[in-house]
Short mmCIF file of C-alpha atoms in Angstrom, two decimals:
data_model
loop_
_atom_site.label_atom_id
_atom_site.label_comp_id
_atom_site.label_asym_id
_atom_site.label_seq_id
_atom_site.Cartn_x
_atom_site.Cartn_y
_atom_site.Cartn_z
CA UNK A 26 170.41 -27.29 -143.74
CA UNK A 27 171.21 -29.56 -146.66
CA UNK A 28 172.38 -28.73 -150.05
CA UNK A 29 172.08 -31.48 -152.86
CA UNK A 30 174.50 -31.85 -155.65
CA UNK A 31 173.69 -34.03 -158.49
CA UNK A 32 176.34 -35.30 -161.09
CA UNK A 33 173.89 -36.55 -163.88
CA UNK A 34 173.00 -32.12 -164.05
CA UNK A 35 175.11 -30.40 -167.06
CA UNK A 36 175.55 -27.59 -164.27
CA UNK A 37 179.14 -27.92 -163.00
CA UNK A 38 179.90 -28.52 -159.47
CA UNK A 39 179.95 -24.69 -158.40
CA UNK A 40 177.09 -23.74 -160.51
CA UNK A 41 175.28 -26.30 -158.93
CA UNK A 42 176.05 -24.76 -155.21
CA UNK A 43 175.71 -21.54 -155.96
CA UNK A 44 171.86 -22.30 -157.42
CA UNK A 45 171.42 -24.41 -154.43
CA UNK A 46 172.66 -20.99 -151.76
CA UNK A 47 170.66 -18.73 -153.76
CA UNK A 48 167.33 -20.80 -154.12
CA UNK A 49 167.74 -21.06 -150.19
CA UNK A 50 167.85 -17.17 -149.38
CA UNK A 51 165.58 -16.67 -151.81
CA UNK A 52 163.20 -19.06 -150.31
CA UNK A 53 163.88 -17.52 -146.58
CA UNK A 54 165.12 -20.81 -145.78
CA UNK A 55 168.94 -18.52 -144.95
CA UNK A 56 168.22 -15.59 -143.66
CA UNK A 57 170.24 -12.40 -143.35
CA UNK A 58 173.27 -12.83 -140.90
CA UNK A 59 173.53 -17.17 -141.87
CA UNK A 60 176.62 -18.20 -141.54
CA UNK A 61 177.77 -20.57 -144.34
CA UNK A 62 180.95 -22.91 -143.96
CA UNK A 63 183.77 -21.84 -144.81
CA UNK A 64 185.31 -23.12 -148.41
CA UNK A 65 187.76 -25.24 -146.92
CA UNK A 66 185.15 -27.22 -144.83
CA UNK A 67 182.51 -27.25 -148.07
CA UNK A 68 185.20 -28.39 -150.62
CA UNK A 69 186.31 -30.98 -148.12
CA UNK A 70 182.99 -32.45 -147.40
CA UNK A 71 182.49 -32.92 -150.79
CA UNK A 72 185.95 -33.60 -151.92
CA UNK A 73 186.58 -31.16 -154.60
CA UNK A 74 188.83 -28.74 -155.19
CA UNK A 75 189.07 -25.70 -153.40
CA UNK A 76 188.54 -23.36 -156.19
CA UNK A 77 185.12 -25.41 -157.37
CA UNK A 78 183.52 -23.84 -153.82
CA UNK A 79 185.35 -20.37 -153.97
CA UNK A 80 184.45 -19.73 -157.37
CA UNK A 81 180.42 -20.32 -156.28
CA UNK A 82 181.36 -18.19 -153.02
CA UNK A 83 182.86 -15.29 -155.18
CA UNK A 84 179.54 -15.55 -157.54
CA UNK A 85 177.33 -14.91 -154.73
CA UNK A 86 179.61 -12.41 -153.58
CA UNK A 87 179.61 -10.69 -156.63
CA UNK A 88 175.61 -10.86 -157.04
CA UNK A 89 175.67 -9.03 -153.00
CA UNK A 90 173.67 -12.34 -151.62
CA UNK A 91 176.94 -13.02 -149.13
CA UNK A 92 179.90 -11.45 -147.78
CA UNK A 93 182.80 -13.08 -147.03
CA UNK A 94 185.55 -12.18 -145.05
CA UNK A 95 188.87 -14.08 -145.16
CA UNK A 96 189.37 -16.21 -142.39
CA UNK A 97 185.73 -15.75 -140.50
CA UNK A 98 183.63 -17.47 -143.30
CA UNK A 99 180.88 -16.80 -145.50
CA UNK A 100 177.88 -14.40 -144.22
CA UNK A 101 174.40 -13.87 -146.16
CA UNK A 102 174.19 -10.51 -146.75
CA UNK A 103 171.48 -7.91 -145.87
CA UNK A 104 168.98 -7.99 -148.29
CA UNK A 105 168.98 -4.32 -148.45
CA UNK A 106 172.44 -5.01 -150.44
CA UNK A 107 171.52 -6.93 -152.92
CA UNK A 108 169.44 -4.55 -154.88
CA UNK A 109 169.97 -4.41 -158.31
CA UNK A 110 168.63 -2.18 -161.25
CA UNK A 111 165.81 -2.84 -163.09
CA UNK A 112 167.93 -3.43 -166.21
CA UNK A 113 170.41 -6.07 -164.58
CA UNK A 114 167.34 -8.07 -163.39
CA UNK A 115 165.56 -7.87 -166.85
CA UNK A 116 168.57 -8.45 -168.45
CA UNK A 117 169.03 -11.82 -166.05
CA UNK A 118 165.14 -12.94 -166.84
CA UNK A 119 165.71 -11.84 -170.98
CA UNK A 120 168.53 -14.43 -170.93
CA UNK A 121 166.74 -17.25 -169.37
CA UNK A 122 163.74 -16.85 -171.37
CA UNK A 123 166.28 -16.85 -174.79
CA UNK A 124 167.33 -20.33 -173.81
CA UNK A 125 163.83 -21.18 -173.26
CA UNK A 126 162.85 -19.91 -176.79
CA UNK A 127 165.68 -21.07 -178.53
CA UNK A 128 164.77 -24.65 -177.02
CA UNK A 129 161.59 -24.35 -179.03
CA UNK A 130 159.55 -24.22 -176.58
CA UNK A 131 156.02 -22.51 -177.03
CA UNK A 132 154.96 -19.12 -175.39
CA UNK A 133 152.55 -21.09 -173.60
CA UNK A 134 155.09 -23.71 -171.81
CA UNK A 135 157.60 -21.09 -171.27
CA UNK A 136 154.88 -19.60 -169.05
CA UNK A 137 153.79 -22.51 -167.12
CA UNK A 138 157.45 -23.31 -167.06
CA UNK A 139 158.22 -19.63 -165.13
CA UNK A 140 154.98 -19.95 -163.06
CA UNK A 141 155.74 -23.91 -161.74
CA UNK A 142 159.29 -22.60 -160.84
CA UNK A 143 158.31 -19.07 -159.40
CA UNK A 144 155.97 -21.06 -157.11
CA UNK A 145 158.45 -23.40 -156.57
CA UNK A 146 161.06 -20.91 -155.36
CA UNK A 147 158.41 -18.62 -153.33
CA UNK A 148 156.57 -21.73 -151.57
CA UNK A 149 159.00 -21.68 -148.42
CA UNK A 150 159.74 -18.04 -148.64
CA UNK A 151 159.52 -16.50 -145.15
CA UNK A 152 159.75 -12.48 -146.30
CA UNK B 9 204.97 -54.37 -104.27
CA UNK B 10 207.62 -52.19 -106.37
CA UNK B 11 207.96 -50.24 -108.75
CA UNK B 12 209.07 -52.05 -111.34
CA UNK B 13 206.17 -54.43 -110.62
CA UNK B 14 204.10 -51.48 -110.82
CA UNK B 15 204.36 -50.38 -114.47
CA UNK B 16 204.25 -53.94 -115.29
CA UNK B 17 200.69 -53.98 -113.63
CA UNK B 18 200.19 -50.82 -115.65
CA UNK B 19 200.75 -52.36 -119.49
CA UNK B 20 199.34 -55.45 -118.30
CA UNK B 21 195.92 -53.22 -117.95
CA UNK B 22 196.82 -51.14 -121.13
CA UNK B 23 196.94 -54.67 -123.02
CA UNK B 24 193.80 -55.62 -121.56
CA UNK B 25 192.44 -52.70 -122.93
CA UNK B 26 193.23 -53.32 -126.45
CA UNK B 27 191.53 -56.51 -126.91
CA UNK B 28 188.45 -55.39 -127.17
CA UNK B 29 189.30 -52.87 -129.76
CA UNK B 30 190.89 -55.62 -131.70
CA UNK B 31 187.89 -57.74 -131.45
CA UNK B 32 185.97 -55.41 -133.11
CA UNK B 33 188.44 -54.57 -136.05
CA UNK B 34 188.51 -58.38 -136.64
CA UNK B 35 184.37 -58.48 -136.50
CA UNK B 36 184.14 -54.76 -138.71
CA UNK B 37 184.70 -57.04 -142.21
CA UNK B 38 181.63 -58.96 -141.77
CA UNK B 39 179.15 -55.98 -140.15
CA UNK B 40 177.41 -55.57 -142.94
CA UNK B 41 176.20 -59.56 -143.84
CA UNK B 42 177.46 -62.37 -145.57
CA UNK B 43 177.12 -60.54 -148.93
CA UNK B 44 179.69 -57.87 -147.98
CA UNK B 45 183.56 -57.85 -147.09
CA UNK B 46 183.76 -54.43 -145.60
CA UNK B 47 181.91 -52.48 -148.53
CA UNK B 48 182.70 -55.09 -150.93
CA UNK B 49 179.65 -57.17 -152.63
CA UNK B 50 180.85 -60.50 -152.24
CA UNK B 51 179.40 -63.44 -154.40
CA UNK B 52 177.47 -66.17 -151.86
CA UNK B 53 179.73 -68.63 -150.37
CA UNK B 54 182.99 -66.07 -150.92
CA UNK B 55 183.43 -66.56 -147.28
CA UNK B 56 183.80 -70.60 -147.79
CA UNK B 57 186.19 -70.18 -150.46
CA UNK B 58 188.72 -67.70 -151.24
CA UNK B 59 187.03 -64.99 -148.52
CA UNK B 60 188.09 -67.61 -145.76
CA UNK B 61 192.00 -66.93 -146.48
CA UNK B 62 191.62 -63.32 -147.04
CA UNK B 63 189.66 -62.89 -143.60
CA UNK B 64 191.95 -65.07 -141.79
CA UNK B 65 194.89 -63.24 -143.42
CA UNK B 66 193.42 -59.79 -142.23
CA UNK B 67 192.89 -61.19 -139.14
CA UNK B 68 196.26 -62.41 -138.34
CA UNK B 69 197.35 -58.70 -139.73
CA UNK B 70 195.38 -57.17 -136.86
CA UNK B 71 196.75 -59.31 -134.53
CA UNK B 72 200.50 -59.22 -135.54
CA UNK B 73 201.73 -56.23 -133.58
CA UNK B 74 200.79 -58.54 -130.40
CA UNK B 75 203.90 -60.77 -131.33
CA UNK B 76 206.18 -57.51 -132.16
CA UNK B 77 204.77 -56.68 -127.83
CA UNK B 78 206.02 -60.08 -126.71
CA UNK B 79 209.58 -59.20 -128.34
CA UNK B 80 210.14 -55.85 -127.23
CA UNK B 81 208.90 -56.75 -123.85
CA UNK B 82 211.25 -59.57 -123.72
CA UNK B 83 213.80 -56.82 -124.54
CA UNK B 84 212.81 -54.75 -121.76
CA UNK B 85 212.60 -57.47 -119.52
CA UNK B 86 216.02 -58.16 -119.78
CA UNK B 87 216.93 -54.24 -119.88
CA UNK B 88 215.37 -53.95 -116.36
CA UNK B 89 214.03 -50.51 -116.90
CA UNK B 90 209.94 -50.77 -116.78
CA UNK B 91 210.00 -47.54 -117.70
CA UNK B 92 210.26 -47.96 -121.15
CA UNK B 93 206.98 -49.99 -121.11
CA UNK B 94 205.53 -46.25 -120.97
CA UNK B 95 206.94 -45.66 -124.61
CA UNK B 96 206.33 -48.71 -125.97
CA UNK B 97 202.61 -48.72 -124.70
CA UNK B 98 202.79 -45.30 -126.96
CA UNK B 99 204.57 -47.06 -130.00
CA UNK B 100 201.48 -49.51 -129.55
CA UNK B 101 198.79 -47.02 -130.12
CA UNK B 102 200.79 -46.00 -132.97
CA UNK B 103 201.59 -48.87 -134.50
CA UNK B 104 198.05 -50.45 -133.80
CA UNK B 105 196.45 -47.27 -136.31
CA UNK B 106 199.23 -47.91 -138.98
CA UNK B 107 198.78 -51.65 -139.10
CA UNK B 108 194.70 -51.28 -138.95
CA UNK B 109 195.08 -49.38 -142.05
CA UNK B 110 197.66 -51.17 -144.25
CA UNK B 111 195.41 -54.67 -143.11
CA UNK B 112 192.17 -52.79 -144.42
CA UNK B 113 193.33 -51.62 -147.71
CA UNK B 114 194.86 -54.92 -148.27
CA UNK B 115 192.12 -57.41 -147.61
CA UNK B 116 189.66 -55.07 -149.46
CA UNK B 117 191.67 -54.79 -152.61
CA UNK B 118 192.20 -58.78 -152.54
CA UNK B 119 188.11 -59.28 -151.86
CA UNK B 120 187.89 -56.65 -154.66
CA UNK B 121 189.28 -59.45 -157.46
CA UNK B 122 186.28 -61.26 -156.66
CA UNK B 123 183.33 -58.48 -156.22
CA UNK B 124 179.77 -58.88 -157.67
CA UNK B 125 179.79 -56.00 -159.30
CA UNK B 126 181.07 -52.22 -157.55
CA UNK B 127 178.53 -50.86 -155.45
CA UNK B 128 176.44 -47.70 -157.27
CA UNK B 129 177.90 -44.84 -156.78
CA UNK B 130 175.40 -42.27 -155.92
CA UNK B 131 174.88 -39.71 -158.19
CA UNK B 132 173.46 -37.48 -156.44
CA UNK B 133 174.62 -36.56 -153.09
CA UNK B 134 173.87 -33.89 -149.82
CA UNK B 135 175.97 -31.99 -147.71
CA UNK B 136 175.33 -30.19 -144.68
CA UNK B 137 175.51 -25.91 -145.19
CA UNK B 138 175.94 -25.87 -141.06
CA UNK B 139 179.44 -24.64 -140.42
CA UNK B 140 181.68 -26.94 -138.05
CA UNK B 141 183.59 -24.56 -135.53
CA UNK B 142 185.49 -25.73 -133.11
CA UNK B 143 183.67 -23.72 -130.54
CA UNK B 144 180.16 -25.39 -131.24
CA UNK B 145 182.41 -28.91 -129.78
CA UNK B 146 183.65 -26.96 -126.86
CA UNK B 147 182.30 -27.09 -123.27
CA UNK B 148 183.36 -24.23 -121.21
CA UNK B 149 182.79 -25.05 -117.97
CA UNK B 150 185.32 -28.42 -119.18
CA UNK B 151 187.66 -26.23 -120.64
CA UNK B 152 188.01 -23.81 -117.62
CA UNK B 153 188.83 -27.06 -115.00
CA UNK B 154 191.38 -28.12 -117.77
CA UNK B 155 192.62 -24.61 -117.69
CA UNK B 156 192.44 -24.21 -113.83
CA UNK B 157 194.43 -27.91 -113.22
CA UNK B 158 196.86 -26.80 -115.74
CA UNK B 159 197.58 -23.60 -113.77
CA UNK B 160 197.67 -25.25 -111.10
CA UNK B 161 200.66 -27.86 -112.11
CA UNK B 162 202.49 -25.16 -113.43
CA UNK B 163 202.21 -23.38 -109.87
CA UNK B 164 203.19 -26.55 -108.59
CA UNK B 165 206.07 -27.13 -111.28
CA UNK B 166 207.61 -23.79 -109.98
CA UNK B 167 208.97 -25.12 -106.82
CA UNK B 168 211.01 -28.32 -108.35
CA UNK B 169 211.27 -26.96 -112.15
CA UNK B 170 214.38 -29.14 -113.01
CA UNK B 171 212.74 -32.36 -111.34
CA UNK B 172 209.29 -32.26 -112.94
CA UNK B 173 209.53 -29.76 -116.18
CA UNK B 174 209.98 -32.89 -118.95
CA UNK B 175 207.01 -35.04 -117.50
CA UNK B 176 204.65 -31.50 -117.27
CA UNK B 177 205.65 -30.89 -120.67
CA UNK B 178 204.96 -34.21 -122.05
CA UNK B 179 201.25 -33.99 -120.04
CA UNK B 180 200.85 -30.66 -121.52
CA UNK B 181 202.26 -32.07 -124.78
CA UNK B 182 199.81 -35.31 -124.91
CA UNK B 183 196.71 -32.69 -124.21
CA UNK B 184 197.90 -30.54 -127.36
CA UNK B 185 197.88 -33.68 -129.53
CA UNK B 186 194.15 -34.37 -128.07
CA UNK B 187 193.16 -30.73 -129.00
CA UNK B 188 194.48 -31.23 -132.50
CA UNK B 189 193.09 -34.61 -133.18
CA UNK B 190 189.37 -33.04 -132.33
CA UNK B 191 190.43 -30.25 -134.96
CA UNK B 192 190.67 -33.18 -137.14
CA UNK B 193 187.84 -34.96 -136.15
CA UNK B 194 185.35 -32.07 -136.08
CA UNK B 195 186.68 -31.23 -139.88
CA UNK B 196 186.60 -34.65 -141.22
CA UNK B 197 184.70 -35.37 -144.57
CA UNK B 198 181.19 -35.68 -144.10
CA UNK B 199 179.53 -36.52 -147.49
CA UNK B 200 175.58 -37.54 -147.38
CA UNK B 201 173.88 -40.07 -149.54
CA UNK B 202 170.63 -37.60 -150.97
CA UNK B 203 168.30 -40.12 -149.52
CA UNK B 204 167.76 -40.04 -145.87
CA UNK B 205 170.65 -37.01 -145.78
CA UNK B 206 169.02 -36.03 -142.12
CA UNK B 207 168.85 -39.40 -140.70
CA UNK B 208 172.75 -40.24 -141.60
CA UNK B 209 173.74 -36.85 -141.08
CA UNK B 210 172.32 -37.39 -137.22
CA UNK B 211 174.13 -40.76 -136.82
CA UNK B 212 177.87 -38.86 -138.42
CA UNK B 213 177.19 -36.42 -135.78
CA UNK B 214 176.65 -38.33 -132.69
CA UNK B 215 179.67 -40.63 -133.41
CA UNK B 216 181.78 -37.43 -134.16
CA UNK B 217 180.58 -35.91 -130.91
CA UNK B 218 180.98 -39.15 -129.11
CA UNK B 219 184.23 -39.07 -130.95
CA UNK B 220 185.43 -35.25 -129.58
CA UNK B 221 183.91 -35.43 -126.56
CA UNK B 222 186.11 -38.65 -125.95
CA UNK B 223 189.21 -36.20 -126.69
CA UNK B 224 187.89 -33.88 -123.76
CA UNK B 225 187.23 -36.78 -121.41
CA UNK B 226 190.96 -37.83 -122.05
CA UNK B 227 192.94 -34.59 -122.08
CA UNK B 228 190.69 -34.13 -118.49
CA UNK B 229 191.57 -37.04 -117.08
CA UNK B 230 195.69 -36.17 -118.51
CA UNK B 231 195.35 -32.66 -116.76
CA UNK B 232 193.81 -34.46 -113.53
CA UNK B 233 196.71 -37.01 -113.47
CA UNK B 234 199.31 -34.17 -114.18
CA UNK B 235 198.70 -32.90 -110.23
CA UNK B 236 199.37 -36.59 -108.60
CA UNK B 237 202.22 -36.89 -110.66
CA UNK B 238 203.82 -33.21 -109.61
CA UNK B 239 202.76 -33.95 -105.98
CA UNK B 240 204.66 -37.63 -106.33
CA UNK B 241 202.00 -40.61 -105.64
CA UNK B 242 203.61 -43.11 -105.27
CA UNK B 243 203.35 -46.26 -108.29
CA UNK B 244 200.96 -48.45 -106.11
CA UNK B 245 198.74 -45.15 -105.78
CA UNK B 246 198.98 -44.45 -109.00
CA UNK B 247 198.12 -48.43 -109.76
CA UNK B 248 194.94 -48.35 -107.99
CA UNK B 249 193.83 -44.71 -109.57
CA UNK B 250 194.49 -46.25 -112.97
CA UNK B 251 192.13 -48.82 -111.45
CA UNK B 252 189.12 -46.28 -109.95
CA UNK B 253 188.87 -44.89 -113.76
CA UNK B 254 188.96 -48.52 -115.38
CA UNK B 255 184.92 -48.50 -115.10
CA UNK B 256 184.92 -44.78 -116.58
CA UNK B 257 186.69 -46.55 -119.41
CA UNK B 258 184.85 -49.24 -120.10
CA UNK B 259 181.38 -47.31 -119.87
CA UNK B 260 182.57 -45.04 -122.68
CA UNK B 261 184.28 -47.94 -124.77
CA UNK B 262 180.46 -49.83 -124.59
CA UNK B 263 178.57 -46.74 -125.70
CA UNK B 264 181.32 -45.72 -127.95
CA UNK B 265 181.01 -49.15 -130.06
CA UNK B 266 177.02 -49.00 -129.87
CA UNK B 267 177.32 -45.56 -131.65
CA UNK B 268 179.82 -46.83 -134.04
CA UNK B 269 178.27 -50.20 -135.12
CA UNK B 270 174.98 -48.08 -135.23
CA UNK B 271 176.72 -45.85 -137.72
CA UNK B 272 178.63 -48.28 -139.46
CA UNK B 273 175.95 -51.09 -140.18
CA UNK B 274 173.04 -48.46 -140.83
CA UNK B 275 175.01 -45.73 -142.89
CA UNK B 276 176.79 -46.58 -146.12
CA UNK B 277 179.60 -44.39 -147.29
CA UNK B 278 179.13 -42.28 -150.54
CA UNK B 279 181.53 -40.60 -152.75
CA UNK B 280 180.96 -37.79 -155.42
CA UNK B 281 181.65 -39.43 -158.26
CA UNK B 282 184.66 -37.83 -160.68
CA UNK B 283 185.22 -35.54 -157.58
CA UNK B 284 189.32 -35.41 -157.00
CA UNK B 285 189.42 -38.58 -159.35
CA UNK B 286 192.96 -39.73 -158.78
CA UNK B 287 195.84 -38.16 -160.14
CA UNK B 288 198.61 -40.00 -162.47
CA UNK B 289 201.01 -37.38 -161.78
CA UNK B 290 200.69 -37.76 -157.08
CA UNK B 291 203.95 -39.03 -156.36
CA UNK B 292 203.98 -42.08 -153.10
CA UNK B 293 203.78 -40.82 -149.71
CA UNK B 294 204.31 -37.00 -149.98
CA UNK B 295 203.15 -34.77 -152.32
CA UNK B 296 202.00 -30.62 -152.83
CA UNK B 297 198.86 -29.47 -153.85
CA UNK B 298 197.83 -26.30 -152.61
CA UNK B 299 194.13 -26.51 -154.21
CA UNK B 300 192.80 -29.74 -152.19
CA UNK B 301 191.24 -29.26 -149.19
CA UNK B 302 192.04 -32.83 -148.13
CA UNK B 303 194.65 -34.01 -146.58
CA UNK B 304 195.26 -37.24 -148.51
CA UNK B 305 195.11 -38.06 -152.41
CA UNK B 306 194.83 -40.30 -154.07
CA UNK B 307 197.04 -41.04 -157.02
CA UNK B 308 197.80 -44.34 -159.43
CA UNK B 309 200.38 -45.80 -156.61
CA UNK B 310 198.36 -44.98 -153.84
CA UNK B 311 197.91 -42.69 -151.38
CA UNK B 312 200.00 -39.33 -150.49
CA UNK B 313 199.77 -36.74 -148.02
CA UNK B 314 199.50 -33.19 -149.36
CA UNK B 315 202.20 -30.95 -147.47
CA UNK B 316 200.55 -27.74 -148.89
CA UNK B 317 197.64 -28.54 -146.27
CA UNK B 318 197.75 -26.51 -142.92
CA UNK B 319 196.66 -29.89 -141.27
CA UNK B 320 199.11 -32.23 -142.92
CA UNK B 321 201.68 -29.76 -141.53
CA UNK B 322 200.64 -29.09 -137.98
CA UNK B 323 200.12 -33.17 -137.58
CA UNK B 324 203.68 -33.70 -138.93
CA UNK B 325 205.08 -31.03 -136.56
CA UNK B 326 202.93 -32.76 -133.80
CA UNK B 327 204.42 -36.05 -134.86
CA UNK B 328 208.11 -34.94 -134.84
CA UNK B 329 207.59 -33.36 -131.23
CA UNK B 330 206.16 -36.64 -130.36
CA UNK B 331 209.35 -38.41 -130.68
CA UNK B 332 211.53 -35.22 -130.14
CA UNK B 333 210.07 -34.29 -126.53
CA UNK B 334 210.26 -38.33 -124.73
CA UNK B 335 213.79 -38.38 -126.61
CA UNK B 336 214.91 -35.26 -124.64
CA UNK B 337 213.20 -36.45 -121.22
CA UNK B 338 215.10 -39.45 -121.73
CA UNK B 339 218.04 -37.91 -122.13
#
């Protein structure tokens, strides 16, 4: 499984992983259980520092898509943990959607805009 | 014949051996066509003009620790103790890896005065989210005979301890450094260009297995020669063994070089660019940076290994044992 990391993107380095983890288990594509390098072996690979990769880890981490246990690697976690409240998930989307309108964009691109990428994410999706 | 004519039979073989690795560093600069000196883009014609004395300078380079052989062996020639052809032949392997790499960096920084233009870095680039364990590059079944003929020397060892502990230890030694060197090799820096990531991920891969499974082959073939050498063949036996596994050799030297000019020619290295760009303030040689995962960086005067790095200080451990252990057998 490949990840792609692209250095004409604004996103920094780790932002730029941790999209490219989360669009993966959110398209099936790393399932429950997946065992993801560990940071040493990531950062190495790519030649950054080690903090760039265990910053993205920790951000997954914190949003319940992996655990990670020191010294055995990073794990996806159980979808049954990641569940968040309604709130945190509208408050996610409501933040998005103010960069979209602040952009200028009108109500009518910012919805083919959500449906291309919502398609985009669920094409692969296995669950 | 004797002995001493023995181990002279032996580096005679081990030089043999090296030529063909020498050949191909001296062919590596022009792999990839007349337009390139390594990864350089050379203008047309760079190799009739001022690529000629750079490539015959390199070449010479590669070549030179062949002179510094003929000197120590006249040394040891005139010492009358073959044996220490056995630690020169391992001051060879050494030296042959330093002087590859100072003779690389050189000639590419010259051809580098005269390059077309530097070759795009890609800006976008792939790496692979499988882990690399050093399990998934183990055999069992190989690792339980290593175990078993390991157990068995030391069974052996336990009747003449005093006679044969040093050379078990070195043998036990030498298959530690193999075991540490696939450590390396399996977490080596594998960055993908984005285009045709799978393809050039599947050529890294086979070389690096090619590469660890080489490891196993020789710390197998140390552990089987551990058991004639505690049971005492004599040289001449120990001659024509060296011998038997010549054509072992040779078969994994051929596919070994198929792999790697498959590899080399077909796969074009790619760097993230701004990614650990080098640091004004990385002293020469040594340095400490607990936050890099590699375990070299680059700074304005060059290069420096990072002692914060687990791997940087198991190899220097490994390399200080490495003189300290034939020092004490010696002795």
């Amino acid at each position: 499984m490949l990840l792609a990391i692209d250095t004409a993107d604004h996103r920094p380095i780790y932002q730029q992983v941790a999209d490219g983890i989360r669009a993966l288990i959110a398209r099936g594509e790393l399932r429950p259980g997946a065992a993801l390098p560990p940071v040493r072996q990531l950062a190495a690979d790519l030649g950054v520092n080690l903090n760039t990769i265990a910053v993205a880890y920790r951000e997954l981490q914190n949003e319940g898509l992996l655990t990670v246990k020191h010294g055995s690697g990073a794990v996806v976690a159980s979808r049954t943990t990641t569940e968040h409240s309604d709130e945190d998930l509208r408050r996610s989307l409501r933040s998005a959607l103010t960069q979209l309108v602040l952009a200028g964009l009108s109500r009518g691109k910012i919805l083919s805009i959500v449906t291309d990428e919502l398609h985009a994410l669920t094409k692969g999706a296995k669950s | 014949m004797n002995d001493s004519l023995v181990y002279w039979a032996l580096y005679a073989l081990f030089l043999v051996v090296r030529i063909p690795a020498n050949v191909k560093r001296c062919r590596i600069p022009l792999l990839r066509g007349p337009g390139y000196f390594f990864n350089t883009r050379v203008p047309a014609g760079f190799f009739e003009g001022p690529g000629r004395d750079i490539l015959r300078r390199y070449r010479l380079w590669i070549l030179a620790p062949f002179g510094l052989d003929a000197t120590a062996l006249a040394f040891i020639y005139r010492s009358g103790d073959p044996r220490f052809l056995l630690y020169l032949a391992l001051a060879d392997v050494v030296i042959a890896l330093i002087n590859h790499t100072v003779a690389l960096k050189r000639s590419i920084r010259q051809a580098q005065a005269f390059e077309l233009e530097p070759v795009p870095q890609a800006s976008a680039v792939a790496f692979s989210l499988t882990p690399r364990r050093l399990r998934d590059y183990t055999s069992l079944p190989l690792e339980l005979i290593v175990i078993g003929l390991n157990l068995a020397a030391v069974l052996m060892l336990w009747q003449r301890p005093e006679e044969l502990l040093g050379m078990v230890l070195l043998l036990f030694y030498i298959q530690l450094g193999l075991e540490l060197l696939k450590y390396a090799l399996i977490a080596g820096r594998t960055l993908l260009p984005r285009d045709n990531a799978e393809e050039y991920l599947a050529w890294r891969e086979s070389y690096r297995r090619l590469m660890t499974d080489s490891c196993d082959a020789v710390r197998l073939m140390v552990a089987v020669c551990t058991l004639p050498a505690i049971v005492g063949l004599n040289p001449q036996q120990m001659l024509i063994a060296v011998l038997v596994m010549l054509p072992t050799w040779v078969f994994w030297y051929w596919r070994r070089m198929r792999v790697f000019m498959t590899a080399y020619t077909r796969s074009r290295p790619v760097r993230l660019p701004g990614a650990l760009e080098p640091e004004p303030s990385v002293p020469p040689i040594f340095c400490y940076r607990p936050n890099t995962p590699l375990s070299f960086v680059k700074g304005t005067r060059g290069w420096a290994a990072t002692l914060a790095n687990r791997r940087t200080q198991v190899a220097a451990l490994y390399l200080i044992g490495l003189i300290a252990v034939p020092a004490l057998l010696l002795r």
